[in-house]
Amino acid sequence: MKKALTAILALLPTLALAAPAASAPHGRDPARFGEMKAKQLQMLSQHIQVLQSAQRCVQAAQTPQALQSCREALRQQVETMRPGH
């Protein structure tokens, strides 16, 4: 679970890099800021949902095999959330 959480947290810097609005030169389209903000909020919401699902799975796990299944499911979900998938 710790590795999976680390993997998800590793994706977060891509969100920061994807939002140049704070350092954008004057004259940039303000609508772009709104689009980027909405996209980041959507991605964060997806990450939260995945983590909550993983948390429920781990809490319900009764065996080491079930816990391993939770880890694998989380890993697969993180993989599908990566850019390019």
XYZ file of N, CA and C in Angstrom:
255
model
N 0.830 -1.183 0.000
C 0.000 0.000 0.000
C 0.874 1.247 0.000
N 1.982 1.203 0.737
C 2.865 2.352 0.806
C 3.478 2.647 -0.548
N 3.854 1.600 -1.283
C 4.431 1.792 -2.611
C 3.405 2.396 -3.561
N 2.177 1.931 -3.471
C 1.129 2.443 -4.345
C 0.846 3.905 -4.039
N 0.803 4.245 -2.768
C 0.583 5.630 -2.390
C 1.738 6.490 -2.890
N 2.940 5.971 -2.790
C 4.109 6.690 -3.288
C 3.991 6.904 -4.793
N 3.504 5.892 -5.497
C 3.339 6.016 -6.946
C 2.331 7.096 -7.286
N 1.246 7.147 -6.542
C 0.230 8.173 -6.804
C 0.782 9.553 -6.483
N 1.469 9.643 -5.359
C 2.038 10.933 -4.995
C 3.094 11.377 -5.996
N 3.745 10.418 -6.638
C 4.748 10.756 -7.643
C 4.099 11.415 -8.862
N 2.822 11.146 -9.074
C 2.119 11.750 -10.203
C 1.744 13.200 -9.938
N 1.664 13.588 -8.692
C 1.207 14.924 -8.359
C 2.094 16.039 -8.914
N 3.418 15.874 -8.957
C 4.218 16.957 -9.545
C 3.862 17.248 -10.996
N 3.362 16.259 -11.710
C 2.964 16.517 -13.089
C 1.807 17.499 -13.127
N 0.991 17.488 -12.084
C -0.089 18.457 -12.013
C 0.466 19.867 -11.868
N 1.468 20.021 -11.033
C 2.057 21.338 -10.817
C 2.720 21.845 -12.092
N 3.381 20.958 -12.827
C 4.040 21.358 -14.059
C 3.039 21.679 -15.159
N 1.881 21.084 -15.078
C 0.870 21.286 -16.104
C 0.148 22.616 -15.935
N 0.432 23.360 -14.874
C -0.282 24.597 -14.602
C 0.668 25.788 -14.601
N 1.041 26.276 -15.759
C 1.943 27.423 -15.805
C 1.236 28.747 -15.569
N -0.047 28.731 -15.226
C -0.820 29.960 -15.100
C -0.223 30.919 -14.088
N 0.319 30.427 -12.983
C 0.846 31.311 -11.954
C 2.067 32.080 -12.447
N 2.847 31.484 -13.322
C 4.050 32.150 -13.819
C 3.903 32.555 -15.282
N 2.688 32.520 -15.796
C 2.462 32.841 -17.201
C 2.687 34.328 -17.451
N 3.233 34.642 -18.606
C 3.418 36.054 -18.933
C 2.072 36.738 -19.110
N 2.094 38.064 -18.959
C 0.856 38.831 -19.147
C 0.372 38.657 -20.575
N -0.928 38.726 -20.735
C -1.488 38.589 -22.064
C -1.984 37.191 -22.375
N -1.756 36.242 -21.464
C -2.272 34.885 -21.691
C -3.780 34.882 -21.516
N -4.398 33.966 -22.202
C -5.852 33.843 -22.145
C -6.283 33.382 -20.760
N -7.079 34.172 -20.041
C -7.527 33.769 -18.706
C -8.378 32.501 -18.727
N -9.000 32.186 -19.840
C -9.807 30.966 -19.944
C -8.924 29.735 -19.789
N -7.687 29.833 -20.184
C -6.748 28.705 -20.056
C -6.550 28.344 -18.591
N -6.467 29.348 -17.742
C -6.324 29.099 -16.314
C -7.517 28.291 -15.808
N -8.693 28.671 -16.187
C -9.891 27.955 -15.770
C -9.905 26.519 -16.240
N -9.456 26.312 -17.467
C -9.394 24.949 -18.016
C -8.401 24.093 -17.240
N -7.224 24.658 -16.986
C -6.189 23.905 -16.274
C -6.630 23.601 -14.842
N -7.251 24.563 -14.209
C -7.726 24.367 -12.846
C -8.777 23.262 -12.808
N -9.715 23.289 -13.731
C -10.759 22.264 -13.791
C -10.154 20.884 -14.042
N -9.163 20.832 -14.924
C -8.518 19.552 -15.226
C -7.804 19.000 -13.993
N -7.093 19.871 -13.278
C -6.389 19.437 -12.081
C -7.357 18.963 -11.010
N -8.448 19.674 -10.842
C -9.442 19.257 -9.851
C -10.046 17.906 -10.213
N -10.277 17.680 -11.494
C -10.810 16.400 -11.941
C -9.812 15.278 -11.664
N -8.543 15.527 -11.957
C -7.517 14.507 -11.727
C -7.376 14.210 -10.229
N -7.407 15.240 -9.413
C -7.318 15.033 -7.967
C -8.508 14.235 -7.456
N -9.663 14.535 -7.975
C -10.863 13.794 -7.580
C -10.731 12.316 -7.940
N -10.198 12.037 -9.121
C -9.984 10.646 -9.534
C -8.987 9.962 -8.611
N -7.924 10.646 -8.255
C -6.919 10.064 -7.352
C -7.531 9.766 -5.993
N -8.334 10.682 -5.502
C -8.985 10.474 -4.202
C -9.900 9.256 -4.257
N -10.660 9.134 -5.328
C -11.560 7.986 -5.466
C -10.786 6.676 -5.479
N -9.680 6.646 -6.189
C -8.860 5.433 -6.265
C -8.301 5.095 -4.888
N -7.805 6.092 -4.178
C -7.252 5.848 -2.843
C -8.331 5.403 -1.859
N -9.507 5.986 -1.947
C -10.583 5.563 -1.060
C -11.015 4.129 -1.351
N -11.031 3.765 -2.610
C -11.353 2.399 -2.988
C -10.306 1.431 -2.437
N -9.038 1.819 -2.561
C -7.957 0.983 -2.037
C -8.056 0.873 -0.513
N -8.405 1.953 0.131
C -8.549 1.935 1.590
C -9.659 0.975 2.012
N -10.786 1.027 1.309
C -11.882 0.105 1.637
C -11.470 -1.344 1.418
N -10.729 -1.592 0.358
C -10.263 -2.938 0.053
C -9.353 -3.456 1.160
N -8.387 -2.627 1.570
C -7.443 -3.031 2.618
C -8.175 -3.261 3.931
N -9.119 -2.405 4.251
C -9.875 -2.572 5.494
C -10.677 -3.873 5.494
N -11.153 -4.271 4.333
C -11.959 -5.486 4.234
C -11.114 -6.751 4.101
N -9.843 -6.607 3.798
C -8.977 -7.773 3.579
C -8.865 -8.609 4.848
N -9.027 -9.919 4.686
C -8.956 -10.845 5.810
C -7.754 -11.778 5.732
N -7.091 -11.777 4.589
C -5.946 -12.671 4.396
C -4.817 -11.911 3.699
N -3.609 -12.429 3.795
C -2.512 -11.793 3.046
C -2.771 -11.779 1.537
N -3.434 -12.796 1.039
C -3.746 -12.855 -0.391
C -4.729 -11.746 -0.771
N -5.694 -11.496 0.090
C -6.660 -10.423 -0.170
C -5.968 -9.064 -0.154
N -5.048 -8.899 0.780
C -4.289 -7.648 0.850
C -3.452 -7.468 -0.419
N -2.845 -8.537 -0.878
C -2.062 -8.475 -2.113
C -2.956 -8.111 -3.298
N -4.165 -8.642 -3.314
C -5.109 -8.303 -4.386
C -5.437 -6.818 -4.368
N -5.552 -6.259 -3.174
C -5.807 -4.820 -3.046
C -4.653 -4.018 -3.629
N -3.455 -4.429 -3.313
C -2.273 -3.736 -3.829
C -2.228 -3.798 -5.348
N -2.504 -4.975 -5.885
C -2.471 -5.154 -7.335
C -3.562 -4.313 -8.005
N -4.744 -4.296 -7.424
C -5.825 -3.491 -7.991
C -5.451 -2.006 -7.985
N -4.861 -1.550 -6.903
C -4.436 -0.155 -6.820
C -3.369 0.135 -7.869
N -2.420 -0.760 -8.007
C -1.357 -0.574 -8.988
C -1.940 -0.451 -10.399
N -2.886 -1.311 -10.709
C -3.497 -1.283 -12.035
C -4.269 0.014 -12.260
N -4.977 0.465 -11.229
C -5.732 1.712 -11.363
C -4.788 2.901 -11.556
N -3.680 2.905 -10.847
C -2.707 3.987 -10.995
C -2.122 3.967 -12.408
N -1.840 2.790 -12.908
C -1.298 2.658 -14.258
C -2.229 3.279 -15.293
N -3.527 3.038 -15.158
C -4.473 3.560 -16.139
C -4.630 5.079 -16.038
N -4.274 5.646 -14.897
C -4.392 7.086 -14.715
C -3.184 7.845 -15.241
N -2.105 7.159 -15.533
C -0.901 7.816 -16.024
C -1.147 8.399 -17.412
N -0.522 9.523 -17.687
C -0.660 10.099 -19.035
C -0.179 9.114 -20.103
N -0.888 9.092 -21.196
C -0.515 8.187 -22.283
C -1.255 6.871 -22.245
N -2.101 6.659 -21.258
C -2.888 5.412 -21.195
C -4.282 5.654 -21.665
